[in-house]
Short mmCIF file of C-alpha atoms in Angstrom, two decimals:
data_model
loop_
_atom_site.label_atom_id
_atom_site.label_comp_id
_atom_site.label_asym_id
_atom_site.label_seq_id
_atom_site.Cartn_x
_atom_site.Cartn_y
_atom_site.Cartn_z
CA MET T 18 99.91 120.66 79.19
CA GLU T 19 96.17 120.40 79.58
CA GLU T 20 94.64 121.30 82.94
CA LEU T 21 92.04 118.56 83.14
CA PRO T 22 88.41 119.71 83.14
CA ARG T 23 85.96 118.54 85.77
CA VAL T 24 84.25 115.25 84.99
CA SER T 25 80.48 115.28 84.62
CA ALA T 26 78.75 112.48 86.49
CA LEU T 27 76.36 112.20 83.55
CA ASP T 28 79.24 111.60 81.13
CA ASP T 29 81.27 109.21 83.28
CA PRO T 30 79.65 108.01 86.51
CA TYR T 31 82.27 105.25 86.98
CA LEU T 32 85.51 107.28 86.92
CA ALA T 33 86.19 106.89 90.66
CA LEU T 34 85.19 103.22 90.66
CA ARG T 35 87.45 102.38 87.68
CA THR T 36 90.39 104.24 89.19
CA ALA T 37 90.02 102.69 92.65
CA LEU T 38 89.68 99.18 91.22
CA THR T 39 92.75 99.79 89.04
CA VAL T 40 94.79 100.61 92.15
CA MET T 41 93.44 97.47 93.80
CA ILE T 42 94.29 95.27 90.80
CA CYS T 43 97.82 96.66 90.51
CA LEU T 44 98.46 96.04 94.21
CA LEU T 45 97.03 92.53 94.07
CA LEU T 46 99.02 91.63 90.94
CA ALA T 47 102.30 93.08 92.25
CA GLU T 48 103.45 89.87 93.97
CA PRO T 49 102.26 87.36 91.30
CA LEU T 50 103.91 89.42 88.56
CA GLY T 51 107.11 89.92 90.56
CA ILE T 52 106.78 93.71 90.78
CA THR T 53 109.25 94.63 93.51
CA MET T 54 108.44 98.37 93.30
CA PRO T 55 104.60 98.38 93.37
CA MET T 56 104.52 102.12 94.10
CA LEU T 57 105.50 102.92 90.51
CA PRO T 58 102.70 101.09 88.63
CA VAL T 59 100.11 101.91 91.30
CA VAL T 60 100.68 105.67 91.20
CA MET T 61 100.93 105.69 87.41
CA ALA T 62 97.74 103.63 87.15
CA MET T 63 95.87 106.04 89.41
CA SER T 64 97.07 109.02 87.40
CA ILE T 65 96.34 107.46 84.01
CA MET T 66 92.85 106.24 84.89
CA SER T 67 91.83 109.48 86.62
CA ASN T 68 93.07 111.42 83.57
CA GLN T 69 90.58 109.58 81.36
CA ARG T 70 88.00 111.89 79.83
CA GLY T 71 85.20 111.33 77.33
CA ALA T 72 84.28 108.24 75.37
CA LEU T 73 86.59 105.28 74.84
CA ASN T 74 89.08 105.66 71.99
CA PRO T 75 92.37 104.01 70.97
CA ARG T 76 94.35 106.49 73.06
CA THR T 77 92.67 105.13 76.20
CA PHE T 78 94.44 101.81 75.72
CA ALA T 79 97.79 103.17 74.48
CA THR T 80 99.56 103.72 77.80
CA PRO T 81 99.74 100.05 78.90
CA VAL T 82 101.40 99.30 75.55
CA VAL T 83 103.76 102.28 75.63
CA LEU T 84 104.89 101.87 79.26
CA PRO T 85 106.88 98.61 78.82
CA ILE T 86 108.45 99.91 75.60
CA VAL T 87 109.53 103.12 77.30
CA GLY T 88 110.90 101.15 80.25
CA VAL T 89 112.99 98.86 78.04
CA VAL T 90 114.30 101.62 75.73
CA PHE T 91 115.34 104.08 78.44
CA SER T 92 116.80 101.35 80.67
CA TRP T 93 118.93 100.23 77.72
CA ILE T 94 120.15 103.79 77.11
CA ALA T 95 121.02 104.15 80.80
CA ALA T 96 122.82 100.79 80.90
CA VAL T 97 124.85 101.53 77.76
CA THR T 98 125.99 105.00 78.84
CA VAL T 99 126.33 104.78 82.64
CA ASN T 100 130.00 103.71 82.51
CA GLU T 101 130.88 106.70 80.30
CA PRO T 102 130.11 109.69 82.56
CA MET T 103 130.49 112.36 79.87
CA VAL T 104 128.28 110.51 77.36
CA PHE T 105 125.81 109.64 80.12
CA THR T 106 125.49 113.28 81.16
CA ILE T 107 125.22 114.65 77.62
CA VAL T 108 122.56 112.10 76.62
CA ASN T 109 120.45 112.93 79.67
CA ILE T 110 120.83 116.67 79.10
CA ILE T 111 119.67 116.28 75.49
CA LEU T 112 116.65 114.23 76.59
CA ALA T 113 115.82 116.68 79.39
CA VAL T 114 116.03 119.80 77.19
CA GLY T 115 114.05 118.05 74.45
CA GLY T 116 111.37 117.09 76.97
CA LEU T 117 111.21 120.64 78.35
CA ALA T 118 110.88 122.03 74.82
CA LEU T 119 107.94 119.73 74.09
CA MET T 120 106.24 120.63 77.38
CA VAL T 121 106.67 124.40 77.09
CA MET T 122 106.39 124.94 73.33
CA ARG T 123 103.73 122.34 72.51
CA GLY T 124 102.09 121.49 75.83
CA SER T 125 102.86 117.83 75.18
CA ARG T 126 102.63 115.11 77.81
CA GLY T 127 105.21 113.28 75.74
CA GLY T 128 107.70 115.88 76.93
CA MET T 129 107.22 114.77 80.51
CA MET T 130 107.72 111.15 79.45
CA LEU T 131 110.95 112.13 77.68
CA THR T 132 112.20 113.84 80.83
CA VAL T 133 110.95 111.83 83.82
CA PHE T 134 111.46 108.25 82.63
CA PRO T 135 115.09 108.71 81.49
CA LEU T 136 115.78 110.40 84.84
CA MET T 137 114.35 107.43 86.74
CA MET T 138 116.36 104.94 84.69
CA ALA T 139 119.54 107.03 84.94
CA MET T 140 119.31 107.18 88.73
CA SER T 141 118.62 103.44 88.89
CA ALA T 142 121.68 102.73 86.71
CA ILE T 143 123.87 104.95 88.94
CA MET T 144 122.80 102.99 92.02
CA SER T 145 123.40 99.50 90.58
CA ASP T 146 122.59 97.14 87.73
CA TYR T 147 120.16 95.35 90.04
CA VAL T 148 118.17 98.52 90.80
CA LEU T 149 118.01 99.29 87.07
CA VAL T 150 116.63 95.81 86.33
CA VAL T 151 114.10 96.18 89.14
CA MET T 152 112.95 99.55 87.79
CA ARG T 153 112.70 98.24 84.22
CA ASP T 154 110.82 95.10 85.24
CA SER T 155 108.46 97.12 87.44
CA MET T 156 107.55 99.24 84.41
CA VAL T 157 107.17 96.23 82.11
CA MET T 158 105.10 94.18 84.55
CA GLY T 159 103.30 97.32 85.69
CA GLY T 160 102.27 97.91 82.08
CA LEU T 161 100.88 94.37 81.98
CA ALA T 162 98.92 94.88 85.20
CA LEU T 163 97.68 98.25 83.99
CA GLY T 164 96.66 96.74 80.65
CA ILE T 165 94.56 94.10 82.40
CA ALA T 166 92.90 96.76 84.55
CA VAL T 167 92.34 99.33 81.78
CA VAL T 168 90.85 96.87 79.29
CA GLY T 169 88.77 94.92 81.81
CA LEU T 170 87.39 97.86 83.77
CA ASN T 171 86.62 99.98 80.70
CA LEU T 172 84.64 97.07 79.28
CA LEU T 173 82.78 96.53 82.58
CA PHE T 174 82.29 100.20 83.53
CA PRO T 175 82.66 102.33 80.38
CA PRO T 176 81.94 106.06 80.19
CA THR T 177 78.36 106.77 79.17
CA THR T 178 79.19 109.69 76.87
CA LYS T 179 79.80 109.12 73.16
CA THR T 180 81.83 112.32 72.80
CA VAL T 181 85.57 111.77 72.40
CA HIS T 182 87.54 114.21 74.54
CA VAL T 183 89.93 116.46 72.61
CA GLU T 184 92.89 117.49 74.74
CA MET T 185 93.26 121.29 74.66
CA VAL T 186 96.56 122.96 75.50
CA ALA T 187 97.84 126.54 75.69
CA PRO T 188 101.57 126.33 74.85
CA LEU T 189 103.93 129.26 75.16
CA ALA T 190 103.45 131.99 72.55
CA SER T 191 106.47 134.27 72.69
CA THR T 192 108.89 136.23 70.56
CA GLN T 193 111.71 134.85 72.73
CA ALA T 194 110.87 131.16 72.94
CA GLY T 195 114.54 130.21 72.87
CA LYS T 196 115.27 132.33 75.93
CA HIS T 197 112.34 130.77 77.79
CA LEU T 198 113.75 127.32 77.10
CA LEU T 199 117.25 128.43 78.07
CA ILE T 200 116.03 129.79 81.41
CA ARG T 201 114.22 126.56 82.23
CA SER T 202 117.26 124.53 81.21
CA ILE T 203 119.48 126.69 83.45
CA ILE T 204 117.26 125.70 86.39
CA TYR T 205 116.52 122.06 85.60
CA VAL T 206 119.78 120.73 84.11
CA PRO T 207 122.06 121.70 87.06
CA ALA T 208 119.50 120.20 89.45
CA MET T 209 119.55 116.97 87.44
CA ILE T 210 123.37 116.85 87.39
CA TRP T 211 123.42 117.52 91.15
CA LEU T 212 121.05 114.58 91.61
CA PHE T 213 123.37 112.33 89.60
CA SER T 214 126.28 113.40 91.80
CA THR T 215 124.41 112.46 94.99
CA GLY T 216 123.35 109.02 93.73
CA ASP T 217 120.42 109.30 96.17
CA MET T 218 117.14 108.01 94.76
CA THR T 219 115.05 109.75 97.42
CA MET T 220 116.26 113.16 96.21
CA MET T 221 114.71 112.53 92.79
CA THR T 222 111.46 114.03 94.11
CA ILE T 223 113.15 117.44 94.27
CA VAL T 224 114.16 117.41 90.60
CA ILE T 225 110.81 116.06 89.38
CA MET T 226 108.92 118.74 91.31
CA MET T 227 111.15 121.41 89.77
CA LEU T 228 110.31 119.94 86.37
CA PHE T 229 106.58 120.34 86.98
CA VAL T 230 107.13 124.07 87.50
CA CYS T 231 109.66 124.57 84.69
CA GLY T 232 107.50 122.62 82.24
CA GLU T 233 104.59 125.07 82.55
CA PRO T 234 104.64 127.96 80.05
CA ARG T 235 103.20 130.76 82.21
CA ARG T 236 103.15 132.08 85.74
CA GLY T 237 99.47 131.26 86.22
CA THR T 238 99.83 127.58 85.45
CA GLN T 239 103.14 127.48 87.36
CA MET T 240 101.37 128.80 90.46
CA ASN T 241 98.60 126.25 89.96
CA GLN T 242 101.26 123.53 90.09
CA VAL T 243 102.73 124.94 93.29
CA ILE T 244 99.35 125.35 94.98
CA ASP T 245 97.80 122.10 93.76
CA ARG T 246 100.81 119.84 94.24
CA GLY T 247 102.05 121.57 97.38
CA GLY T 248 98.61 121.70 98.97
CA GLY T 249 97.83 118.20 97.75
CA THR T 250 101.02 116.90 99.36
CA VAL T 251 100.15 118.41 102.74
CA VAL T 252 96.59 117.01 102.68
CA GLY T 253 97.85 113.71 101.28
CA ALA T 254 100.35 113.51 104.14
CA GLY T 255 97.51 113.73 106.65
CA ILE T 256 95.59 110.99 104.85
CA ALA T 257 98.72 108.83 104.59
CA ALA T 258 99.40 109.27 108.32
CA GLY T 259 95.89 108.03 109.12
CA VAL T 260 96.23 105.00 106.82
CA LEU T 261 99.67 104.12 108.23
CA MET T 262 98.32 104.38 111.78
CA ILE T 263 95.57 101.87 110.97
CA TYR T 264 98.02 99.62 109.12
CA SER T 265 100.42 99.66 112.09
CA MET T 266 97.64 98.20 114.22
CA ILE T 267 96.55 95.63 111.58
CA PRO T 268 99.64 94.98 109.42
CA GLU T 269 97.97 92.77 106.83
CA MET T 270 98.21 93.13 103.05
CA PRO T 271 94.41 92.95 102.49
CA VAL T 272 94.00 95.86 104.92
CA LEU T 273 96.58 97.94 103.03
CA VAL T 274 94.95 97.18 99.67
CA LEU T 275 91.50 98.04 101.00
CA LEU T 276 92.64 101.34 102.54
CA CYS T 277 94.45 102.42 99.35
CA THR T 278 91.35 101.54 97.31
CA ILE T 279 89.04 103.50 99.61
CA ILE T 280 91.11 106.70 99.62
CA THR T 281 91.53 106.49 95.84
CA TYR T 282 87.77 106.15 95.33
CA TYR T 283 87.03 109.05 97.68
CA LEU T 284 89.57 111.48 96.23
CA VAL T 285 88.89 110.66 92.56
CA ASP T 286 85.14 110.99 93.21
CA LYS T 287 85.94 114.51 94.43
CA MET T 288 87.25 115.24 90.93
CA THR T 289 83.57 115.12 89.95
CA THR T 290 81.85 116.44 93.07
CA GLY T 291 84.47 118.61 94.84
CA LYS T 292 84.65 122.41 94.82
CA GLN T 293 88.39 122.68 94.13
CA ARG T 294 90.15 122.20 90.79
CA PRO T 295 90.04 118.51 89.81
CA LEU T 296 93.82 118.21 89.70
CA ILE T 297 94.26 119.08 93.37
CA TYR T 298 92.34 115.93 94.31
CA GLN T 299 94.42 113.85 91.89
CA TYR T 300 97.68 115.23 93.31
CA THR T 301 96.44 114.60 96.85
CA CYS T 302 95.68 110.99 95.98
CA SER T 303 99.03 110.53 94.25
CA ALA T 304 100.98 111.98 97.19
CA ALA T 305 99.07 109.86 99.71
CA LEU T 306 99.67 106.64 97.76
CA VAL T 307 103.38 107.41 97.35
CA MET T 308 103.86 108.01 101.07
CA ILE T 309 101.86 104.94 102.07
CA LEU T 310 103.65 102.59 99.69
CA GLN T 311 107.08 104.11 100.38
CA SER T 312 106.59 103.28 104.03
CA THR T 313 104.98 99.86 103.68
CA THR T 314 106.84 98.38 100.70
CA GLY T 315 109.92 100.58 100.32
CA GLY T 316 111.40 100.13 103.78
CA VAL T 317 111.13 103.83 104.67
CA ASP T 318 110.04 104.88 108.16
CA ALA T 319 106.47 106.22 108.13
CA LEU T 320 107.27 109.59 109.72
CA GLU T 321 110.31 110.00 107.47
CA ALA T 322 108.27 109.25 104.32
CA VAL T 323 105.61 111.81 105.24
CA LEU T 324 107.89 114.65 106.37
CA GLN T 325 110.40 114.06 103.59
CA ARG T 326 107.72 114.31 100.92
CA ILE T 327 106.29 117.55 102.34
CA VAL T 328 109.67 119.27 102.70
CA MET T 329 111.06 118.19 99.32
CA THR T 330 107.89 118.97 97.37
CA GLY T 331 107.27 122.38 98.93
CA GLY T 332 110.91 123.44 98.95
CA ALA T 333 111.65 122.35 95.38
CA MET T 334 108.57 123.97 93.86
CA LEU T 335 108.99 127.25 95.71
CA ALA T 336 112.67 127.40 94.80
CA ALA T 337 111.91 126.65 91.13
CA ILE T 338 109.21 129.31 90.75
CA LEU T 339 111.27 131.99 92.55
CA ILE T 340 114.43 131.32 90.51
CA LEU T 341 112.34 131.17 87.33
CA ALA T 342 110.74 134.54 88.08
CA LEU T 343 114.12 136.09 88.88
CA LEU T 344 115.80 134.84 85.68
CA GLU T 345 112.85 135.89 83.53
CA ALA T 346 112.99 139.38 85.05
CA LEU T 347 116.71 139.59 84.30
CA LEU T 348 116.88 137.98 80.86
CA LEU T 349 113.55 138.61 79.12
CA ASP T 350 112.27 141.81 77.59
CA PRO T 351 109.10 143.17 79.24
CA ASP T 352 105.72 142.51 77.63
CA GLU T 353 107.22 140.06 75.17
CA GLU T 354 104.59 137.31 75.45
CA LEU T 355 101.95 136.97 72.76
CA PRO T 356 98.34 136.02 73.50
CA SER T 357 98.09 132.24 73.83
CA GLU T 358 94.95 130.43 72.71
CA LEU T 359 93.76 126.94 73.53
CA ARG T 360 94.36 124.50 70.69
CA PRO T 361 94.14 120.73 70.23
CA ALA T 362 97.22 118.86 71.52
#
């Protein structure tokens, strides 16, 4: 998948403002729209808006339309198959391997959608019909809230550049592509099945973090994931701890919304002005918002939310990259990779 380039302030001076206001709108609309899991649309909204590059184009407005459709389709698949364990497992394996293939072989973000969303719906269905409905409705109503924010804010604060950004990816180029996919499946699929056996929604972070490593085609980009997401989680934990400390003293919803908006603006602005890779600031923001909203709206103890996220993220990503390196050393021929060039997604 594309490693997002730095945003030029001359091309898009309002990126941080749009993203922060999107987070604010999604939080404010959560209760009126009946979104019982506001963390999901808020974090997705932050990621989607901060991913925006270049001039406005139809793709900018596609996600709010796609999100409810994806939620309904994958929730239906989970509901239909959950009472048939063998069918349920096979369907999710097929979706997971297909998603991994798209991520590794084509660098497609659609591969992540084909892997992560079915996993979320499958775990919700395992827990209960009610949790599945809550997850589905959060995605549908979250898409509505995101649509309002994306359309409104892009009309009010559009990018100034007229150049449409072309997503550039460097997918795997190898004489043994099938073996690469097999190795990643050997790591990811057992982890997914283990997650199903636990029925514990909190453990889903482990499997998703392993996916982020397995979905990258090369060691360099895999290490970037470990460093950026791992480091971002640690820094985000510190930010989340500060926000939760303030919120514990003033436990009012407007205070929570304001604090989440401020940290989003600051961190996304760093995607333009900061010295580090832009994605590390995005991952830091995402991790901080997850921990804050897990604690304040998900009924999880603040210290537990922070420590749990750090341990699961770091442990899962390190385990994935070490096992991946070991299996590649054992199963792949040396010097088998071909030069990979950037190409349009």
